[in-house]
Every structure is written in structure tokens, then in C-alpha cells.
Coordinates of C-alpha atoms and ligand atoms in Angstrom, one line a residue:
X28 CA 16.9 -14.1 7.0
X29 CA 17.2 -11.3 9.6
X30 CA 17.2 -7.8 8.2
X31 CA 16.4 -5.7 11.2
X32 CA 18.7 -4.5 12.5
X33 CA 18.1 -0.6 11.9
X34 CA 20.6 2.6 13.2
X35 CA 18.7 5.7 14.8
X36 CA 20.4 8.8 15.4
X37 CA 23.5 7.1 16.8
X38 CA 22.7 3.9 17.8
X39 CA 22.0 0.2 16.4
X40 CA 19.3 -1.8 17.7
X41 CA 16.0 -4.2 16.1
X42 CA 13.6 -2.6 14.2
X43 CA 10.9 -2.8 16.7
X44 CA 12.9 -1.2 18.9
X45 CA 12.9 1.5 17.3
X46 CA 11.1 5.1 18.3
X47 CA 10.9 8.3 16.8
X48 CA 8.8 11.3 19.2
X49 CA 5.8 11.9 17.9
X50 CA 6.7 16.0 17.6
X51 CA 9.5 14.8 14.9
X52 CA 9.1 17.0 12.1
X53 CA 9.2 14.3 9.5
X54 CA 6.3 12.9 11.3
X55 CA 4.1 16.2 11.8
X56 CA 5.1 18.0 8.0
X57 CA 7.2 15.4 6.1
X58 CA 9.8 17.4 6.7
X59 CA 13.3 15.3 5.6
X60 CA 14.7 13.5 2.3
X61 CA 15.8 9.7 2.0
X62 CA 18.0 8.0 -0.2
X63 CA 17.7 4.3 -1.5
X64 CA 21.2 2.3 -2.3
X65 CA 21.0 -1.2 -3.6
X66 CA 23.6 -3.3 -2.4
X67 CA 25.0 -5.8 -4.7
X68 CA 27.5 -8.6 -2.8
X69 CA 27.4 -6.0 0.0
X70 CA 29.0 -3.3 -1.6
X71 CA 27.3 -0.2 -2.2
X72 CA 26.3 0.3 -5.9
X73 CA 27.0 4.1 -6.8
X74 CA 27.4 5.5 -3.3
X75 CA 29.4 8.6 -3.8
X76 CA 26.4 9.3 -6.1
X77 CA 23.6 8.7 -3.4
X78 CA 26.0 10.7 -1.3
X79 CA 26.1 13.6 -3.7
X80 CA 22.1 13.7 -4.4
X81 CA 21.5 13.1 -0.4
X82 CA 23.6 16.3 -0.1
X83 CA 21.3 18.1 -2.6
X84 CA 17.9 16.9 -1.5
X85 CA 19.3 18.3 2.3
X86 CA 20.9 21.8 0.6
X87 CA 17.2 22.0 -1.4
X88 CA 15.0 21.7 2.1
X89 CA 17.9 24.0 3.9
X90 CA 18.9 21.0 6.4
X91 CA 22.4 20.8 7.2
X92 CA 23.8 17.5 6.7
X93 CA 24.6 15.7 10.0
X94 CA 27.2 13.3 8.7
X95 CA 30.5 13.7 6.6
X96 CA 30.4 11.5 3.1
X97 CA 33.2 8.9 5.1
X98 CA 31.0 9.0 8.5
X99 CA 27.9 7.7 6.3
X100 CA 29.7 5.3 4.1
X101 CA 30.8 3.9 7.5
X102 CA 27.6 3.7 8.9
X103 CA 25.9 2.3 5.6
X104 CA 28.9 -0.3 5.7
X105 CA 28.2 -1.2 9.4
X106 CA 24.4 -1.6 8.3
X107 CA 25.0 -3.7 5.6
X108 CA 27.4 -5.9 7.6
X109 CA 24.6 -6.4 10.3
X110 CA 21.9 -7.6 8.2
X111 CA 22.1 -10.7 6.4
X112 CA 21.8 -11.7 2.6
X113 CA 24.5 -10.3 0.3
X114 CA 22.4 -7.9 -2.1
X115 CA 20.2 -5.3 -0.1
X116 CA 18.9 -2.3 0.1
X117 CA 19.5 0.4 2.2
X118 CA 17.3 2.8 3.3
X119 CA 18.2 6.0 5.3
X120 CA 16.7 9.2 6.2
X121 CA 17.3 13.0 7.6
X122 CA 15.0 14.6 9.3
X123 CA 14.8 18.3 10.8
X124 CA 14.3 17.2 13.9
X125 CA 11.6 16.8 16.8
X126 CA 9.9 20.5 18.0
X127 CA 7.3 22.1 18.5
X128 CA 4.7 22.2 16.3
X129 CA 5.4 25.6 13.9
X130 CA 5.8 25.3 10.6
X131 CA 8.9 27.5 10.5
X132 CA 11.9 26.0 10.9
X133 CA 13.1 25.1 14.9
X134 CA 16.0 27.3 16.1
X135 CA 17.7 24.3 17.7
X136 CA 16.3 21.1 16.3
X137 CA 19.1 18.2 15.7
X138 CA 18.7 15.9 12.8
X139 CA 17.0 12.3 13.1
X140 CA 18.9 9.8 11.4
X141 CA 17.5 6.6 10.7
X142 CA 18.3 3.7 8.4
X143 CA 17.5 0.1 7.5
X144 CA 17.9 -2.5 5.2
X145 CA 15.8 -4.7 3.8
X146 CA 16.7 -7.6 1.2
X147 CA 17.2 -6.1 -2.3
X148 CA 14.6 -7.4 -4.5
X149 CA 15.2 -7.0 -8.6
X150 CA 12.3 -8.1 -11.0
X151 CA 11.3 -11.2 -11.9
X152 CA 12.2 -12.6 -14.8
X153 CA 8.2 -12.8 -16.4
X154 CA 8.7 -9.0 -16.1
X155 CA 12.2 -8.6 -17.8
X156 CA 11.2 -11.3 -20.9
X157 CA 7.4 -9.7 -21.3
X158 CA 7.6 -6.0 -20.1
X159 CA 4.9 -4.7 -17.8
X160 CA 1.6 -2.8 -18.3
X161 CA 1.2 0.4 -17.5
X162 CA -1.6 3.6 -16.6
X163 CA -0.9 7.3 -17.0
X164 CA -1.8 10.1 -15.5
X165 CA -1.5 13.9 -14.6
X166 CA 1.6 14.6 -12.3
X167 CA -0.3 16.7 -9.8
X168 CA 3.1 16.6 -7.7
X169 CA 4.9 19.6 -6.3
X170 CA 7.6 21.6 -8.7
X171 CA 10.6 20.1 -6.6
X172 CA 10.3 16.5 -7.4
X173 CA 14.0 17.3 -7.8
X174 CA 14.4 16.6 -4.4
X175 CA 14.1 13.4 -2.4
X176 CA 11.8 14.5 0.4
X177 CA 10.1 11.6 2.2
X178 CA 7.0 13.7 1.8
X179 CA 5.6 11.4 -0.9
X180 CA 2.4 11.8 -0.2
X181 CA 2.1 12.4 -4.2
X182 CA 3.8 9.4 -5.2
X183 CA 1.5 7.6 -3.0
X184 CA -1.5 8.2 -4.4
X185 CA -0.3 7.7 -8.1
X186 CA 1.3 4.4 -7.4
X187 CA -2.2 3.3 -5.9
X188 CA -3.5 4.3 -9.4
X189 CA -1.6 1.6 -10.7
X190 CA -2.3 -0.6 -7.9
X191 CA -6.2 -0.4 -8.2
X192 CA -5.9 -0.8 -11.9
X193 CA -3.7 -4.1 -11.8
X194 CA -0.5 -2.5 -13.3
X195 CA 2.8 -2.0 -12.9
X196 CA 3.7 1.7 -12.4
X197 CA 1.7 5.0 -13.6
X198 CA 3.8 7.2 -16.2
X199 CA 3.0 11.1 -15.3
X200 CA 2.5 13.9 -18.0
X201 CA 2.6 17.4 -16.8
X202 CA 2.2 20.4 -19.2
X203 CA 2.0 18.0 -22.7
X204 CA 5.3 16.6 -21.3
X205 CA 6.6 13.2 -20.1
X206 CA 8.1 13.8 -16.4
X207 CA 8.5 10.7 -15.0
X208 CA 7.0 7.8 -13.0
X209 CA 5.4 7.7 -9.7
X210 CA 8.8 5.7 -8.2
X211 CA 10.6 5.4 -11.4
X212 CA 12.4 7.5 -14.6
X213 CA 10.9 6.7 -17.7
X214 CA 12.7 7.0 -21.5
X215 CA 10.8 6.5 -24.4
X216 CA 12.8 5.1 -28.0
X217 CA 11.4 6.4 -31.7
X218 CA 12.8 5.3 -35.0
X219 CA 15.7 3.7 -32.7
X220 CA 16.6 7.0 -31.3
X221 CA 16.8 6.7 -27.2
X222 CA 15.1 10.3 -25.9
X223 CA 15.1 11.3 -21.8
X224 CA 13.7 13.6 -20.4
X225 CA 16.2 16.3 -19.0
X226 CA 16.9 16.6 -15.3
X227 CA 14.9 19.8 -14.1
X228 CA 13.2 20.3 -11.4
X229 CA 10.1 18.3 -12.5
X230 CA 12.0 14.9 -12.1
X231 CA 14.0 12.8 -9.6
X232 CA 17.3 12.8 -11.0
X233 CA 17.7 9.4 -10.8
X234 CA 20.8 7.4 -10.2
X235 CA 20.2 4.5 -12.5
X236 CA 19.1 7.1 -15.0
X237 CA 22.4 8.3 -15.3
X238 CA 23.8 4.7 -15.5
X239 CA 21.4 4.1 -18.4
X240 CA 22.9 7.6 -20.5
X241 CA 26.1 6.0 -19.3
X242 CA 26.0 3.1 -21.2
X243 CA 24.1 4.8 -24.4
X244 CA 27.3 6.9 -24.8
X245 CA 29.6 4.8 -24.2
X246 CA 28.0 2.2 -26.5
X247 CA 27.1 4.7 -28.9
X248 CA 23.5 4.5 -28.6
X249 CA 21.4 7.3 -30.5
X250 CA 20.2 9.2 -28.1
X251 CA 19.0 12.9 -27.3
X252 CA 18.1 14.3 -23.5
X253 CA 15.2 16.6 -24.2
X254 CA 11.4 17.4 -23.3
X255 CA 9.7 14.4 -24.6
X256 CA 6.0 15.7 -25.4
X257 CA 2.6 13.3 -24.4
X258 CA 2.0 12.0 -28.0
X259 CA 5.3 11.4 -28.7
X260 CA 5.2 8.7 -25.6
X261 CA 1.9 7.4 -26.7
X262 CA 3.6 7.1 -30.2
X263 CA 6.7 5.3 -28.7
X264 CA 8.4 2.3 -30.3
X265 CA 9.7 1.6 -26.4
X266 CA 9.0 2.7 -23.5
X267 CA 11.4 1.7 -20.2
X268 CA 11.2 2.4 -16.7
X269 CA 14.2 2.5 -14.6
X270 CA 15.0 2.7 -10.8
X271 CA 18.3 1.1 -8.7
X272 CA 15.2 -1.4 -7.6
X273 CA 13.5 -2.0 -10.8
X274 CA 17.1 -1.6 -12.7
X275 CA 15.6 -1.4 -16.7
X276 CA 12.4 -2.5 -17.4
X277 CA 10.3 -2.5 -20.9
X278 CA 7.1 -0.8 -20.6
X279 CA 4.7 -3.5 -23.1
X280 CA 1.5 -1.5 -22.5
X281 CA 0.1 2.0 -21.7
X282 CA -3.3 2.6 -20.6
X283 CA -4.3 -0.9 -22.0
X284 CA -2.7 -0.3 -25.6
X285 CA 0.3 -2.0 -26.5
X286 CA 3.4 0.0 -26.5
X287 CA 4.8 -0.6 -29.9
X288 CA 4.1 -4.5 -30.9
X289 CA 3.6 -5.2 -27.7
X290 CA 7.0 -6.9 -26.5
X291 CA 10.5 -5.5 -24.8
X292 CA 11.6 -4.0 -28.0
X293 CA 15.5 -4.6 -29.2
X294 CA 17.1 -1.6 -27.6
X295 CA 15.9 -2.4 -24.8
X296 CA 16.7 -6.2 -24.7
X297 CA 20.7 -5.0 -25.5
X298 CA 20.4 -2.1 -22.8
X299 CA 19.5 -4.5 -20.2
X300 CA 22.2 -6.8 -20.9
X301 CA 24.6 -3.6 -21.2
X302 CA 23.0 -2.8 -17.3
X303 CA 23.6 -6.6 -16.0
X304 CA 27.3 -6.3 -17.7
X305 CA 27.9 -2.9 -16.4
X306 CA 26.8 -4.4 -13.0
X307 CA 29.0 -7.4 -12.7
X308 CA 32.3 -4.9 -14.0
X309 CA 31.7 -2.4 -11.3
X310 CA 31.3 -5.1 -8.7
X311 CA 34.0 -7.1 -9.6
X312 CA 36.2 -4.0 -9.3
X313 CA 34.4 -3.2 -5.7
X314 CA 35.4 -6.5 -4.7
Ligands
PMP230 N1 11.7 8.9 -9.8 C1 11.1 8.7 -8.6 C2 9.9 9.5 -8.3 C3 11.6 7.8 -7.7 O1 11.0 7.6 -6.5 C4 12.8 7.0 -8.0 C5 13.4 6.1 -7.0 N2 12.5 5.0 -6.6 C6 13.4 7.2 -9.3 C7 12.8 8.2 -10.1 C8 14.6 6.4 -9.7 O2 15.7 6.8 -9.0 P1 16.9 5.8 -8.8 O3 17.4 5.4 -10.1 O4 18.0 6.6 -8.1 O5 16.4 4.7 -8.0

């Protein structure tokens, strides 16, 4: 399976091929946002809204956005169609440009645009049918996690918390409240009432959260978007963790105690199946 075939600012051409200066500004400060779109039967799940949050993460680091929405769906289409396998991810990323070193913004700097794809991998099924295990710990990220800067340095180190202690992902508490997950959004069910977080500037907004509220309304699910405090998450019937990778997942423990009895709880088991269903429609539709 070939998937490297990548675009940079303008051209197509194989991954290691590919070369960004040195002085590029997402290189020397971190300095540009990404998106991640999973591609289901090569059609873009979402896009217009990867489109729309690409278009906030640029507005929120003041970089103007090089393409128009129809020049990138283009592009991601043309990406898609050079890289084999039917579902995929798609990777792409802004940057402010190659200057000279100064942290304020370059006068004349043009944007580097680079994608790829990579084959789209969803969860096993062990993880779907037995949940994962989890670690938590302080979100000492900065106060626009709002925006999808490629300066994840942050994320980094939390998700290696997890990785050194043989888990799945590390849920983040900032303040007494539940923010998120080092690549993931996380809801938490009590008493068979489904509670998010609220989209602020403390969280990514992410897209498959806003599938998941989707589906609870539509499917008149109890639900309530508000702060959802530390003890109140340690005290959770369920606990889920969601990304357009990791679609819905059941959170079975949290720092080595068991997250309710221990097993993907109900509302989850019928939200995932709602997801898979939701999935298939929209697809169908695309195709
Ligand atoms: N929060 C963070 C910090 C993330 O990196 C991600 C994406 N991996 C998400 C939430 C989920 O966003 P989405 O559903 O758009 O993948």
C-alpha cells in the first residue's frame, strides 16, 4: 500500500522528497495549525467542518488563509485520489512561512502548505468490546487549546504519560474541571445523564464531538453541556473518549480504578452503534 504521495506548497511529489527550509517558522516556533480528516470510501467525512475550524485555528494565530474552501477540497480530493486504500486520513498544515529568525511576525512571509495521507486506522475491536485504561493528570497546556496549532509540544508530553504507564490516553483536569484528553474529547455519563464539557477556550472543539451531541439530540439522549468538575469524572458511571481517529471509545479504567463496573457501559455500547449507523448514512449519501 503506497500512501506517499504528499503536496507541498503547490506541488505533488513522494514523501521523501519532500523539504521544508530550516528558517520555516513552524519549524523554528511551531508557528502554524493542522487539521486531521478521516476519509471513509474516499470521501471526506465532515469537511466543510474541518474547513470551518482550519479557518478558526488560522483567524486565532492571525495567518491568512492561503486557500479558498473549494481550492482545498480539490486538493484534499486530489490527495486522497493519489494514495491508495479507500479510508484514510488526511493530514494538512499552514504555516507562516520561512524568515528570519524574530519572533514577530515576517512582513512578507507566504504560507507553507503541506499535506499527506496515511491509511486511516480505527480501533480494534478488543478496545471497542473492553474499553481502555486510562491515567490523569494536570492540563499544564496553554489557554488556547481552542486552536489547532501544530505546536503540541503539551500534548506530547501528556500522551507519553500514558505511554510510559501502559495506557491508552491521559484525561486532563485543569482548575477542579474535566478539559479534555491529550489527543481526544472526553464525556463523562452519571445516573444515565450524558454531560460535555462546553467548548471554551480550554478544549479542542472537536469534530466528532459535535457528531456525538448530534446523535444524543436527535436520539433523545439525556444530556447537558456544562463544566464537568474532577470528582464528578472520578465518580462517573461512563467515561468515553472521542476523536475522528479513535471515533467513540469507553474509558473501563482511570488511574488503575475501574470506571464504573469496569466494562463499556450501555450508553455507550448504543452511542457507538448510533456513530457506525450515522457513519454508513452519511457515506452512502456522499457516494
Ligand atoms: N482534543 C485534542 C487535544 C485533539 O488533538 C483532538 C484530535 N486528535 C481532539 C480533541 C478530537 O478532535 P476531532 O474529533 O476533531 O478529531
Amino acid at each position: 500500500m503506497t500512501s506517499d504521495i504528499v503536496y507541498l506548497n503547490g506541488e505533488f511529489m513522494p514523501l521523501n522528497e519532500a523539504r521544508v527550509p530550516v528558517l520555516d517558522r513552524g519549524f523554528i516556533f511551531g508557528d502554524g495549525v493542522y487539521e486531521v480528516i478521516p476519509v471513509y470510501s474516499r470521501h471526506p467525512f465532515r469537511l466543510a467542518e474541518h474547513l470551518r475550524r482550519l479557518q478558526n485555528s488560522l483567524d486565532g494565530v492571525r495567518i491568512a488563509n492561503p486557500l479558498s474552501d473549494a481550492e482545498w477540497t480539490r486538493l484534499i480530493g486530489e490527495i486522497v485520489a493519489r494514495n491508495d486504500g479507500d479510508d484514510q486520513s488526511v493530514y494538512l498544515q499552514v504555516t507562516r512561512g520561512v524568515a528570519k529568525r524574530d519572533h514577530a511576525f515576517p512582513k512578507d512571509a507566504k504560507q507553507t502548505v503541506f499535506l499527506m495521507s496515511n491509511p486511516l486506522t480505527t480501533p480494534p475491536a478488543a478496545q471497542i468490546n473492553d474499553g481502555v485504561a486510562t491515567i490523569s493528570a494536570s492540563d499544564f497546556r496553554w489557554l488556547r487549546c481552542d486552536v489547532k496549532s501544530v505546536s503540541l509540544l503539551g500534548n506530547c508530553l501528556l500522551k507519553q504519560m500514558a505511554v510510559d504507564a501502559g495506557v491508552a490516553e491521559t484525561l486532563l483536569f485543569r482548575d477542579g474541571k474535566l478539559t479534555e484528553a491529550s489527543s481526544c474529547n472526553v464525556f463523562v455519563v452519571k445516573n444515565g445523564v450524558l454531560l460535555a464539557p462546553p467548548k471554551n477556550n480550554l478544549v479542542l472543539p472537536g469534530i466528532t464531538y459535535d457528531v456525538v451531541l448530534e446523535i444524543a439530540r436527535a436520539r433523545e439522549f439525556e444530556f447537558e453541556v456544562r463544566e464537568v468538575s474532577e470528582a464528578e469524572t472520578r465518580d462517573a458511571d461512563e467515561i468515553w473518549i472521542t476523536s475522528s481517529t479513535k471515533e467513540v471509545l469507553a474509558v473501563t479504567r482511570l488511574d488503575g480504578r475501574p470506571v464504573g463496573n469496569g466494562k463499556p457501559g450501555p450508553l455507550f455500547q448504543r452511542m457507538h452503534a448510533l456513530y457506525q449507523e450515522f457513519k454508513q448514512t452519511v457515506m452512502r449519501r456522499a457516494a
